[in-house]
Amino acid sequence: MARLAQTPGLTDVQRSILETVREFADKEIIPHAQRLEHADEYPTDILDGMREMGLFGLTIDEEYGGLGESLLTYALVVEELSRGWMSISGIVNTHFIVAYLISQHGSAEQKFRLLPRMATGEVRGAFSMSEPECGSDVSAIKSKAVRDGDNYVLNGQKMWLTNGAYSSVVATLVKTETGADSVYGNMSTFLLEKEPGFGETAPGLTIPGKIDKMGYKGVETTEMVLDGVTVPDSAVLGGADKVGRGFYQMMDGIEVGRVNVAARACGISIRAFELAVAYAQQRKTFGQPLTKHQAIAFKLAEMGTKIEAAHALMVNAARLKDAGQRNDVEAGMAKLLASEYCAEVVQEAFRIHGGYGYSKEYEIERLMREAPFLLIGEGTSEIQKTIISRGLLKQYKL
């Protein structure tokens, strides 16, 4: 079967990994996604299969027991997983960001203690920036860490944690008074370790419960309440001398996260296209298949073109990051285009299905509830436009 969004220049190892993940998605994710999503049931068996495949350690260095693969490989794996069910890719996304942050910014002790167990999936990561009263405006966070001897005491409330319950380590951005002139220099990232589950999972750290959502079900999204959480200064990402570097560390993580969201959007778009093409070839109106009607054929042409364009931008952003180059503009472009096109492609697939698309028996109904999340996850489209315009104006400054 022909496939959209092919990627030139992959190694034999990369192609082998993608073929394995694609087969896994076809056999272990797609047949069960509808039932699990409608029941909002955690996909334990699927996660066990992913652990056996080594996907939780895909990008972690071989030194720590991982596979040592690139961001591009990871993004293409996410695309395949999202084609199966977006929630599955969400489970590995925040884990991947935290592993990336520790690999790039962690102390030697943090790397050797956490990364080997993260590579096996024994320890899973969650990522926490947002709060009830702030999302895109990171400067408005209110959660604080106050120095108390050799320790820090954290208080506040965080919001929208994917993997909030099932994680064992949460990379958490809070304010710390360092005396820096900029508000961004008065933020630090802490690695908060806890037991998986709901309730008080560490002294003073509570995961109240699961937030009920329109889509993106199966994976849990939670709040996190910090009430006198006491941690040593070694819990600061990178160690005590990295206090005040939290915002910049988190933004580095967000860049790779935006590539991930673009990959998720590509995966959902590909699945929506597959469903639309299959339905349009089987369904007949006025005595002929829908594909024989120019209006439908043109829709399919536009959908396929949008998917290829989004995929190309996503691949370019990943390759730039892998090459050690700054990719904030390119990651923003990829996330913006892929998420907007995803919403359009899914809606066109929904329209092609007609009344059947509104039935929960058809997979496109689920995709219609999942696609909107990508318009706001890892920064809204408006935030992406702000990042892109600022970057371009710097490049083309007179």
Short mmCIF file of N, CA, C and O in Angstrom, two decimals, residues 20-63:
data_model
loop_
_atom_site.label_atom_id
_atom_site.label_comp_id
_atom_site.label_asym_id
_atom_site.label_seq_id
_atom_site.Cartn_x
_atom_site.Cartn_y
_atom_site.Cartn_z
N THR A 20 8.91 -1.49 12.39
CA THR A 20 8.47 -2.21 13.58
C THR A 20 7.35 -1.47 14.30
O THR A 20 6.35 -2.06 14.71
N VAL A 21 7.52 -0.14 14.44
CA VAL A 21 6.50 0.66 15.12
C VAL A 21 5.21 0.71 14.30
O VAL A 21 4.12 0.65 14.85
N ARG A 22 5.33 0.80 12.98
CA ARG A 22 4.14 0.82 12.12
C ARG A 22 3.35 -0.48 12.26
O ARG A 22 2.12 -0.47 12.36
N GLU A 23 4.06 -1.59 12.27
CA GLU A 23 3.40 -2.88 12.45
C GLU A 23 2.74 -2.98 13.82
O GLU A 23 1.62 -3.49 13.95
N PHE A 24 3.43 -2.46 14.83
CA PHE A 24 2.87 -2.44 16.19
C PHE A 24 1.59 -1.61 16.24
O PHE A 24 0.60 -2.02 16.85
N ALA A 25 1.61 -0.45 15.58
CA ALA A 25 0.42 0.41 15.55
C ALA A 25 -0.74 -0.29 14.85
O ALA A 25 -1.89 -0.22 15.32
N ASP A 26 -0.45 -0.96 13.75
CA ASP A 26 -1.50 -1.65 13.00
C ASP A 26 -2.12 -2.80 13.79
O ASP A 26 -3.33 -3.03 13.73
N LYS A 27 -1.28 -3.53 14.52
CA LYS A 27 -1.74 -4.75 15.19
C LYS A 27 -2.17 -4.55 16.64
O LYS A 27 -3.08 -5.23 17.12
N GLU A 28 -1.50 -3.62 17.33
CA GLU A 28 -1.71 -3.51 18.78
C GLU A 28 -2.40 -2.22 19.22
O GLU A 28 -2.89 -2.15 20.35
N ILE A 29 -2.41 -1.20 18.36
CA ILE A 29 -3.02 0.08 18.77
C ILE A 29 -4.36 0.31 18.07
O ILE A 29 -5.40 0.44 18.73
N ILE A 30 -4.36 0.33 16.75
CA ILE A 30 -5.58 0.67 16.01
C ILE A 30 -6.76 -0.25 16.36
O ILE A 30 -7.87 0.25 16.57
N PRO A 31 -6.57 -1.56 16.48
CA PRO A 31 -7.73 -2.41 16.78
C PRO A 31 -8.34 -2.17 18.16
O PRO A 31 -9.49 -2.56 18.40
N HIS A 32 -7.60 -1.54 19.07
CA HIS A 32 -8.08 -1.36 20.45
C HIS A 32 -8.35 0.10 20.81
O HIS A 32 -8.92 0.38 21.87
N ALA A 33 -7.92 1.03 19.97
CA ALA A 33 -7.98 2.45 20.32
C ALA A 33 -9.40 2.93 20.58
O ALA A 33 -9.64 3.67 21.54
N GLN A 34 -10.35 2.52 19.73
CA GLN A 34 -11.72 2.99 19.90
C GLN A 34 -12.30 2.59 21.25
O GLN A 34 -12.87 3.41 21.97
N ARG A 35 -12.15 1.33 21.60
CA ARG A 35 -12.70 0.84 22.87
C ARG A 35 -12.05 1.53 24.06
O ARG A 35 -12.73 2.00 24.98
N LEU A 36 -10.73 1.63 24.04
CA LEU A 36 -10.01 2.24 25.15
C LEU A 36 -10.33 3.73 25.27
O LEU A 36 -10.52 4.25 26.37
N GLU A 37 -10.41 4.41 24.13
CA GLU A 37 -10.68 5.85 24.14
C GLU A 37 -12.08 6.13 24.66
O GLU A 37 -12.28 7.03 25.49
N HIS A 38 -13.06 5.39 24.19
CA HIS A 38 -14.44 5.62 24.62
C HIS A 38 -14.62 5.32 26.10
O HIS A 38 -15.44 5.96 26.77
N ALA A 39 -13.83 4.38 26.61
CA ALA A 39 -13.91 4.04 28.04
C ALA A 39 -12.98 4.91 28.88
O ALA A 39 -13.02 4.82 30.12
N ASP A 40 -12.17 5.74 28.23
CA ASP A 40 -11.15 6.54 28.92
C ASP A 40 -10.27 5.63 29.79
O ASP A 40 -9.96 5.94 30.94
N GLU A 41 -9.88 4.51 29.20
CA GLU A 41 -9.13 3.47 29.92
C GLU A 41 -7.64 3.58 29.61
O GLU A 41 -7.23 3.72 28.46
N TYR A 42 -6.83 3.48 30.64
CA TYR A 42 -5.39 3.58 30.47
C TYR A 42 -4.88 2.37 29.69
O TYR A 42 -5.20 1.23 30.00
N PRO A 43 -4.05 2.59 28.65
CA PRO A 43 -3.65 1.50 27.74
C PRO A 43 -2.46 0.70 28.27
O PRO A 43 -1.37 0.67 27.66
N THR A 44 -2.65 0.01 29.37
CA THR A 44 -1.55 -0.70 30.04
C THR A 44 -0.86 -1.70 29.12
O THR A 44 0.38 -1.75 29.06
N ASP A 45 -1.62 -2.51 28.42
CA ASP A 45 -1.02 -3.54 27.56
C ASP A 45 -0.20 -2.92 26.43
O ASP A 45 0.88 -3.42 26.09
N ILE A 46 -0.71 -1.85 25.86
CA ILE A 46 0.04 -1.17 24.79
C ILE A 46 1.34 -0.61 25.34
O ILE A 46 2.40 -0.72 24.70
N LEU A 47 1.27 -0.03 26.53
CA LEU A 47 2.49 0.53 27.14
C LEU A 47 3.51 -0.55 27.45
O LEU A 47 4.72 -0.35 27.29
N ASP A 48 3.05 -1.72 27.87
CA ASP A 48 3.97 -2.84 28.12
C ASP A 48 4.69 -3.23 26.83
O ASP A 48 5.90 -3.51 26.84
N GLY A 49 3.96 -3.25 25.72
CA GLY A 49 4.58 -3.56 24.44
C GLY A 49 5.60 -2.52 24.03
O GLY A 49 6.66 -2.85 23.48
N MET A 50 5.32 -1.26 24.32
CA MET A 50 6.27 -0.19 24.00
C MET A 50 7.53 -0.29 24.84
O MET A 50 8.63 -0.01 24.37
N ARG A 51 7.37 -0.70 26.08
CA ARG A 51 8.55 -0.90 26.94
C ARG A 51 9.42 -2.03 26.40
O ARG A 51 10.65 -1.91 26.36
N GLU A 52 8.79 -3.10 25.96
CA GLU A 52 9.55 -4.22 25.40
C GLU A 52 10.31 -3.81 24.15
O GLU A 52 11.41 -4.32 23.88
N MET A 53 9.75 -2.89 23.38
CA MET A 53 10.40 -2.41 22.16
C MET A 53 11.51 -1.40 22.45
O MET A 53 12.27 -1.03 21.54
N GLY A 54 11.59 -0.92 23.67
CA GLY A 54 12.63 0.04 24.03
C GLY A 54 12.29 1.47 23.67
O GLY A 54 13.19 2.33 23.65
N LEU A 55 11.00 1.76 23.41
CA LEU A 55 10.65 3.10 22.94
C LEU A 55 10.83 4.18 23.99
O LEU A 55 11.04 5.34 23.66
N PHE A 56 10.76 3.82 25.27
CA PHE A 56 10.94 4.84 26.31
C PHE A 56 12.39 5.32 26.38
O PHE A 56 12.67 6.38 26.90
N GLY A 57 13.30 4.52 25.84
CA GLY A 57 14.71 4.92 25.83
C GLY A 57 15.21 5.24 24.44
O GLY A 57 16.43 5.24 24.20
N LEU A 58 14.30 5.53 23.53
CA LEU A 58 14.66 5.71 22.12
C LEU A 58 15.76 6.74 21.93
O LEU A 58 16.71 6.52 21.16
N THR A 59 15.68 7.88 22.62
CA THR A 59 16.66 8.96 22.41
C THR A 59 17.70 9.04 23.53
O THR A 59 18.61 9.87 23.46
N ILE A 60 17.58 8.21 24.55
CA ILE A 60 18.54 8.23 25.65
C ILE A 60 19.83 7.56 25.20
O ILE A 60 19.82 6.52 24.53
N ASP A 61 20.97 8.15 25.55
CA ASP A 61 22.26 7.63 25.12
C ASP A 61 22.45 6.17 25.51
O ASP A 61 21.99 5.72 26.57
N GLU A 62 23.17 5.45 24.65
CA GLU A 62 23.46 4.05 24.92
C GLU A 62 24.21 3.88 26.23
O GLU A 62 24.09 2.84 26.89
N GLU A 63 24.97 4.89 26.62
CA GLU A 63 25.71 4.86 27.89
C GLU A 63 24.77 4.61 29.07
O GLU A 63 25.16 4.01 30.07
#
